[in-house]
Each structure stands twice: as C-alpha cells, then as structure tokens.
C-alpha cells in the first residue's frame, strides 16, 4: 500500500513538472482600444515643433535687402544718361517737362540743369551754384499741368504750370520751354526743347 502511494505521488510530481515546462508565457497585454485623452496627446510646453523653429529663410539677411539708392552727386556736371532721349526731344514738350520733373524728384541737379538751354549754361549758374540753389528742396514732389504752345519769331514756346511740394513748402510757378522752328541751318541744340525760363524759386 505504501509503495503504491509513493509510486503514485512520484508519477504525479513528474507530470506536474513536465506540464510546467510546456507552459508558454502569457502574451503581452494588448493595447487598449480606447483613444488617449487629448491632454495626453499634447506635447509638453518645452517641446518646440520643427515648424516653429527659425529657418534660414526666415532669418533676416542684410545682404538680401535692397541697398538704398545712392544720392546723386550735386556737383557733377554730367547729366544722367537715362534722360538722353528727353534732353534731345524735338516733338513732345510735355514729355520733356515730365522728365525734368522726374530729375527734380530724384534731386539729380546735374540733369535738372542740363534741361536748360546751351547744355545748362542758360540757367545762369554753374553746376556747383545751381546744385547749391536747388538743394534747398529735400523731398520734392512735382506736379505738372498741361501747357500751351505758341509760336513767335521763328521759335515755338511751351508754357506749363508747375507745383513743387517739399514737406510744408509749396512752390507754384511756370516753366517755359522753347525750341527753334525747323529752319535750315538750325543746330541740334537750337532744335531741341529746353527750358527758357521759370518763375519757380527753390
């Protein structure tokens, strides 16, 4: 009887041990199907998204900024080549006067003087004195009204009202252009529209 019980107990122990060896580990717990709370999805405030970081494109680049236009040399006697067509115009005095107004706004006094007759000498001032006089205008804005043409003594005159606003200053006056009629022997300088006189006093 005792031998039977011992044999039975030994067989049971072996069976339990073998069963324990064959036992597989429990699978990993499955993720909950319940979505995370929105508060859990929000990153901590010290985490910065890449889109919030400054990039090379957003960083200020001094080299990419357009450099300010240099101020015209007030004492130079050479007019800007950009006004060459207007300085030699023979047909449209309105365009000539408009180009003169643009030169005034640019404070390009060499070009402004060149619109006078005899390449600027008819202004009665040398380049330095002319620039010194007109440099009183700091930020001029020129408005030109349509003018009137008339002929006299072999010449054509074009007179237009002009207003120059320079800050609190306001200058009103007239600019008179003249050119010689198309007569034989007239020089290119005589045939071009040029400033004959003005009542503007900068």
GROMACS .gro file of C-alpha atoms in nm:
model
  202
    1UNK     CA    1   0.000   0.000   0.000
    2UNK     CA    2   0.282   0.242   0.089
    3UNK     CA    3   0.473   0.152  -0.226
    4UNK     CA    4   0.163   0.220  -0.434
    5UNK     CA    5   0.115   0.565  -0.277
    6UNK     CA    6   0.482   0.655  -0.329
    7UNK     CA    7   0.469   0.548  -0.691
    8UNK     CA    8   0.152   0.742  -0.746
    9UNK     CA    9   0.295   1.058  -0.584
   10UNK     CA   10   0.614   1.030  -0.787
   11UNK     CA   11   0.421   0.995  -1.110
   12UNK     CA   12   0.208   1.299  -1.024
   13UNK     CA   13   0.514   1.511  -0.949
   14UNK     CA   14   0.675   1.417  -1.281
   15UNK     CA   15   0.353   1.501  -1.467
   16UNK     CA   16   0.327   1.841  -1.298
   17UNK     CA   17   0.693   1.918  -1.375
   18UNK     CA   18   0.652   1.824  -1.742
   19UNK     CA   19   0.336   2.032  -1.767
   20UNK     CA   20   0.520   2.330  -1.621
   21UNK     CA   21   0.796   2.302  -1.882
   22UNK     CA   22   0.548   2.301  -2.168
   23UNK     CA   23   0.365   2.607  -2.037
   24UNK     CA   24   0.413   2.911  -2.265
   25UNK     CA   25   0.444   3.267  -2.128
   26UNK     CA   26   0.131   3.474  -2.133
   27UNK     CA   27   0.111   3.700  -2.439
   28UNK     CA   28   0.191   4.073  -2.394
   29UNK     CA   29  -0.108   4.271  -2.284
   30UNK     CA   30  -0.296   4.419  -2.576
   31UNK     CA   31  -0.305   4.794  -2.617
   32UNK     CA   32  -0.627   4.945  -2.510
   33UNK     CA   33  -0.857   5.027  -2.797
   34UNK     CA   34  -0.970   5.335  -2.612
   35UNK     CA   35  -0.811   5.652  -2.769
   36UNK     CA   36  -0.582   5.854  -2.548
   37UNK     CA   37  -0.715   6.162  -2.384
   38UNK     CA   38  -0.639   6.485  -2.577
   39UNK     CA   39  -0.440   6.612  -2.281
   40UNK     CA   40  -0.210   6.309  -2.312
   41UNK     CA   41  -0.156   6.389  -2.686
   42UNK     CA   42  -0.043   6.748  -2.620
   43UNK     CA   43   0.339   6.774  -2.604
   44UNK     CA   44   0.495   6.947  -2.305
   45UNK     CA   45   0.536   7.322  -2.346
   46UNK     CA   46   0.914   7.298  -2.363
   47UNK     CA   47   0.897   7.089  -2.682
   48UNK     CA   48   0.905   7.307  -2.998
   49UNK     CA   49   0.777   7.176  -3.327
   50UNK     CA   50   1.020   7.199  -3.623
   51UNK     CA   51   0.784   7.435  -3.799
   52UNK     CA   52   0.815   7.676  -3.506
   53UNK     CA   53   1.192   7.686  -3.521
   54UNK     CA   54   1.350   7.978  -3.710
   55UNK     CA   55   1.477   7.870  -4.051
   56UNK     CA   56   1.746   8.017  -4.271
   57UNK     CA   57   1.476   8.157  -4.499
   58UNK     CA   58   1.301   8.336  -4.213
   59UNK     CA   59   1.618   8.475  -4.060
   60UNK     CA   60   1.688   8.835  -4.161
   61UNK     CA   61   1.955   8.857  -4.424
   62UNK     CA   62   2.108   9.201  -4.464
   63UNK     CA   63   2.261   9.102  -4.796
   64UNK     CA   64   1.916   9.022  -4.942
   65UNK     CA   65   1.777   9.366  -4.864
   66UNK     CA   66   1.799   9.613  -5.147
   67UNK     CA   67   2.058   9.876  -5.080
   68UNK     CA   68   1.928  10.233  -5.075
   69UNK     CA   69   1.988  10.427  -5.393
   70UNK     CA   70   2.291  10.650  -5.361
   71UNK     CA   71   2.224  11.019  -5.361
   72UNK     CA   72   2.310  11.200  -5.681
   73UNK     CA   73   2.631  11.397  -5.676
   74UNK     CA   74   2.511  11.753  -5.654
   75UNK     CA   75   2.828  11.898  -5.801
   76UNK     CA   76   2.872  11.675  -6.104
   77UNK     CA   77   2.829  11.840  -6.444
   78UNK     CA   78   2.735  11.515  -6.619
   79UNK     CA   79   2.361  11.454  -6.664
   80UNK     CA   80   2.217  11.109  -6.615
   81UNK     CA   81   2.216  10.914  -6.948
   82UNK     CA   82   1.861  10.799  -6.866
   83UNK     CA   83   1.739  11.147  -6.967
   84UNK     CA   84   1.920  11.149  -7.303
   85UNK     CA   85   1.603  11.100  -7.508
   86UNK     CA   86   1.419  11.379  -7.329
   87UNK     CA   87   1.719  11.611  -7.347
   88UNK     CA   88   1.725  11.571  -7.726
   89UNK     CA   89   1.350  11.561  -7.788
   90UNK     CA   90   1.207  11.781  -8.063
   91UNK     CA   91   0.842  11.680  -8.081
   92UNK     CA   92   0.679  11.644  -7.740
   93UNK     CA   93   0.749  11.922  -7.489
   94UNK     CA   94   0.514  11.759  -7.236
   95UNK     CA   95   0.739  11.453  -7.213
   96UNK     CA   96   1.046  11.671  -7.182
   97UNK     CA   97   0.894  11.860  -6.892
   98UNK     CA   98   0.782  11.533  -6.728
   99UNK     CA   99   1.140  11.403  -6.748
  100UNK     CA  100   1.263  11.729  -6.594
  101UNK     CA  101   1.014  11.680  -6.306
  102UNK     CA  102   1.143  11.325  -6.251
  103UNK     CA  103   1.500  11.457  -6.230
  104UNK     CA  104   1.389  11.718  -5.974
  105UNK     CA  105   1.224  11.450  -5.759
  106UNK     CA  106   1.544  11.242  -5.781
  107UNK     CA  107   1.743  11.553  -5.677
  108UNK     CA  108   1.967  11.492  -5.978
  109UNK     CA  109   2.072  11.853  -6.011
  110UNK     CA  110   2.317  11.792  -6.296
  111UNK     CA  111   2.035  11.652  -6.508
  112UNK     CA  112   1.792  11.924  -6.395
  113UNK     CA  113   2.040  12.189  -6.508
  114UNK     CA  114   2.101  12.010  -6.842
  115UNK     CA  115   1.736  12.070  -6.940
  116UNK     CA  116   1.818  12.440  -6.972
  117UNK     CA  117   1.944  12.581  -7.299
  118UNK     CA  118   2.306  12.561  -7.409
  119UNK     CA  119   2.353  12.243  -7.204
  120UNK     CA  120   2.262  12.419  -6.881
  121UNK     CA  121   2.456  12.742  -6.926
  122UNK     CA  122   2.134  12.932  -6.999
  123UNK     CA  123   2.036  12.876  -6.634
  124UNK     CA  124   2.285  13.148  -6.546
  125UNK     CA  125   2.453  12.925  -6.284
  126UNK     CA  126   2.750  12.693  -6.297
  127UNK     CA  127   2.690  12.331  -6.184
  128UNK     CA  128   2.801  12.392  -5.825
  129UNK     CA  129   2.596  12.710  -5.780
  130UNK     CA  130   2.294  12.552  -5.947
  131UNK     CA  131   2.311  12.249  -5.714
  132UNK     CA  132   2.352  12.473  -5.410
  133UNK     CA  133   2.037  12.665  -5.504
  134UNK     CA  134   1.815  12.367  -5.586
  135UNK     CA  135   1.941  12.156  -5.295
  136UNK     CA  136   1.706  12.354  -5.072
  137UNK     CA  137   1.449  12.101  -5.195
  138UNK     CA  138   1.477  11.796  -4.969
  139UNK     CA  139   1.195  11.566  -5.081
  140UNK     CA  140   1.031  11.745  -5.374
  141UNK     CA  141   0.717  11.615  -5.541
  142UNK     CA  142   0.646  11.773  -5.879
  143UNK     CA  143   0.303  11.817  -6.038
  144UNK     CA  144   0.287  11.946  -6.396
  145UNK     CA  145  -0.033  12.069  -6.559
  146UNK     CA  146  -0.090  12.056  -6.937
  147UNK     CA  147   0.073  12.352  -7.108
  148UNK     CA  148   0.006  12.579  -7.405
  149UNK     CA  149   0.213  12.621  -7.720
  150UNK     CA  150   0.263  12.937  -7.924
  151UNK     CA  151   0.499  13.048  -8.196
  152UNK     CA  152   0.692  13.372  -8.217
  153UNK     CA  153   0.990  13.499  -8.417
  154UNK     CA  154   1.087  13.162  -8.561
  155UNK     CA  155   1.060  12.978  -8.227
  156UNK     CA  156   0.796  12.768  -8.052
  157UNK     CA  157   0.724  12.819  -7.682
  158UNK     CA  158   0.555  12.578  -7.444
  159UNK     CA  159   0.440  12.714  -7.107
  160UNK     CA  160   0.309  12.484  -6.831
  161UNK     CA  161   0.201  12.545  -6.468
  162UNK     CA  162   0.417  12.353  -6.221
  163UNK     CA  163   0.375  12.287  -5.848
  164UNK     CA  164   0.653  12.155  -5.627
  165UNK     CA  165   0.560  12.033  -5.280
  166UNK     CA  166   0.852  11.983  -5.044
  167UNK     CA  167   0.728  11.894  -4.697
  168UNK     CA  168   0.549  12.203  -4.566
  169UNK     CA  169   0.673  12.414  -4.858
  170UNK     CA  170   0.468  12.464  -5.171
  171UNK     CA  171   0.612  12.631  -5.480
  172UNK     CA  172   0.382  12.740  -5.762
  173UNK     CA  173   0.506  12.878  -6.090
  174UNK     CA  174   0.552  12.823  -6.461
  175UNK     CA  175   0.821  12.662  -6.671
  176UNK     CA  176   0.872  12.785  -7.028
  177UNK     CA  177   1.027  12.558  -7.290
  178UNK     CA  178   1.148  12.679  -7.627
  179UNK     CA  179   1.290  12.542  -7.945
  180UNK     CA  180   1.366  12.689  -8.288
  181UNK     CA  181   1.140  12.603  -8.581
  182UNK     CA  182   1.267  12.351  -8.832
  183UNK     CA  183   1.463  12.602  -9.034
  184UNK     CA  184   1.772  12.531  -9.245
  185UNK     CA  185   2.095  12.582  -9.058
  186UNK     CA  186   1.947  12.536  -8.707
  187UNK     CA  187   2.172  12.339  -8.475
  188UNK     CA  188   2.063  12.034  -8.277
  189UNK     CA  189   2.086  12.240  -7.960
  190UNK     CA  190   1.852  12.504  -8.102
  191UNK     CA  191   1.604  12.244  -8.228
  192UNK     CA  192   1.566  12.056  -7.902
  193UNK     CA  193   1.311  12.153  -7.639
  194UNK     CA  194   1.492  12.322  -7.350
  195UNK     CA  195   1.397  12.537  -7.054
  196UNK     CA  196   1.397  12.903  -7.146
  197UNK     CA  197   1.280  13.041  -6.810
  198UNK     CA  198   1.087  12.962  -6.494
  199UNK     CA  199   0.916  13.152  -6.215
  200UNK     CA  200   0.989  12.874  -5.965
  201UNK     CA  201   1.230  12.986  -5.694
  202UNK     CA  202   1.355  12.693  -5.484
   0.00000   0.00000   0.00000
